[in-house]
Amino acid sequence: QESDAFVMMGQMEGGAELQANTLANYMRVMGMKDAPPSGIDAIDWFDATDEEKQIQDALKLAYDNAVAMGDDKLADQINGNER
């Protein structure tokens, strides 16, 4: 019965994107290894090749690290501990 609702969801306008996002969220909640990272478009993730996924993972990691470094630097500046 629920799978029928999922199929019907895909037939609605914008349904394919809704299906992809629903599946991606489920995969993340279940801790599945191949789940799309948060903040990545689910449809793009599912359509990507393994190589593209590895590149996307590396870019996201680099971005997250850069944000963390920027946050640390800002905190140091606020606290008067410039490096």
CSV table of C-alpha atoms in Angstrom, one decimal:
chain,number,residue,atom,x,y,z
A,1,GLN,CA,0.0,0.0,0.0
A,2,GLU,CA,2.8,2.4,0.9
A,3,SER,CA,4.7,1.6,-2.3
A,4,ASP,CA,1.6,2.5,-4.3
A,5,ALA,CA,1.6,5.9,-2.6
A,6,PHE,CA,5.3,6.2,-3.5
A,7,VAL,CA,4.6,5.4,-7.1
A,8,MET,CA,1.7,7.9,-7.2
A,9,MET,CA,4.0,10.5,-5.7
A,10,GLY,CA,6.3,10.2,-8.6
A,11,GLN,CA,3.5,10.8,-11.0
A,12,MET,CA,2.7,14.2,-9.5
A,13,GLU,CA,4.2,17.4,-10.8
A,14,GLY,CA,7.7,17.6,-9.2
A,15,GLY,CA,7.2,14.0,-8.0
A,16,ALA,CA,10.5,12.6,-9.2
A,17,GLU,CA,12.4,15.1,-7.1
A,18,LEU,CA,10.1,14.4,-4.1
A,19,GLN,CA,10.7,10.7,-4.5
A,20,ALA,CA,14.5,11.2,-4.7
A,21,ASN,CA,14.5,13.4,-1.7
A,22,THR,CA,12.4,11.0,0.3
A,23,LEU,CA,14.7,8.1,-0.6
A,24,ALA,CA,17.8,10.1,0.2
A,25,ASN,CA,16.4,11.1,3.6
A,26,TYR,CA,15.5,7.5,4.4
A,27,MET,CA,19.0,6.3,3.4
A,28,ARG,CA,20.6,9.0,5.6
A,29,VAL,CA,18.4,8.1,8.6
A,30,MET,CA,19.1,4.4,8.2
A,31,GLY,CA,22.9,5.2,8.0
A,32,MET,CA,23.2,3.6,4.6
A,33,LYS,CA,26.8,3.8,3.1
A,34,ASP,CA,25.7,5.1,-0.3
A,35,ALA,CA,23.3,7.8,1.0
A,36,PRO,CA,23.6,11.2,-0.6
A,37,PRO,CA,25.4,13.7,1.7
A,38,SER,CA,23.2,16.4,3.3
A,39,GLY,CA,23.1,19.5,1.1
A,40,ILE,CA,23.6,17.6,-2.1
A,41,ASP,CA,20.7,17.4,-4.6
A,42,ALA,CA,19.3,13.9,-4.4
A,43,ILE,CA,18.5,13.6,-8.1
A,44,ASP,CA,22.0,14.7,-9.1
A,45,TRP,CA,23.5,12.2,-6.6
A,46,PHE,CA,21.5,9.3,-7.9
A,47,ASP,CA,22.3,10.1,-11.5
A,48,ALA,CA,26.0,10.6,-10.8
A,49,THR,CA,28.7,8.0,-11.6
A,50,ASP,CA,30.8,6.6,-8.8
A,51,GLU,CA,33.7,8.8,-9.8
A,52,GLU,CA,31.5,11.9,-9.7
A,53,LYS,CA,30.2,10.9,-6.3
A,54,GLN,CA,33.8,10.5,-5.0
A,55,ILE,CA,34.7,14.0,-6.4
A,56,GLN,CA,31.5,15.4,-4.8
A,57,ASP,CA,32.4,13.9,-1.5
A,58,ALA,CA,35.9,15.3,-1.6
A,59,LEU,CA,34.6,18.8,-2.5
A,60,LYS,CA,32.0,18.7,0.3
A,61,LEU,CA,34.7,17.6,2.8
A,62,ALA,CA,37.0,20.4,1.6
A,63,TYR,CA,34.2,22.9,1.8
A,64,ASP,CA,33.2,21.8,5.3
A,65,ASN,CA,36.9,21.9,6.5
A,66,ALA,CA,37.3,25.4,5.0
A,67,VAL,CA,34.1,26.6,6.8
A,68,ALA,CA,35.4,25.1,10.1
A,69,MET,CA,38.8,26.8,9.6
A,70,GLY,CA,37.1,30.1,8.9
A,71,ASP,CA,34.9,29.7,12.0
A,72,ASP,CA,38.0,29.0,14.2
A,73,LYS,CA,39.8,32.0,12.8
A,74,LEU,CA,36.8,34.2,13.4
A,75,ALA,CA,36.4,32.9,17.0
A,76,ASP,CA,40.1,33.6,17.5
A,77,GLN,CA,39.7,37.2,16.2
A,78,ILE,CA,36.7,37.8,18.4
A,79,ASN,CA,38.5,36.4,21.5
A,80,GLY,CA,41.7,38.4,20.6
A,81,ASN,CA,43.8,35.3,20.0
A,82,GLU,CA,44.8,36.0,16.4
A,83,ARG,CA,47.3,33.6,14.9
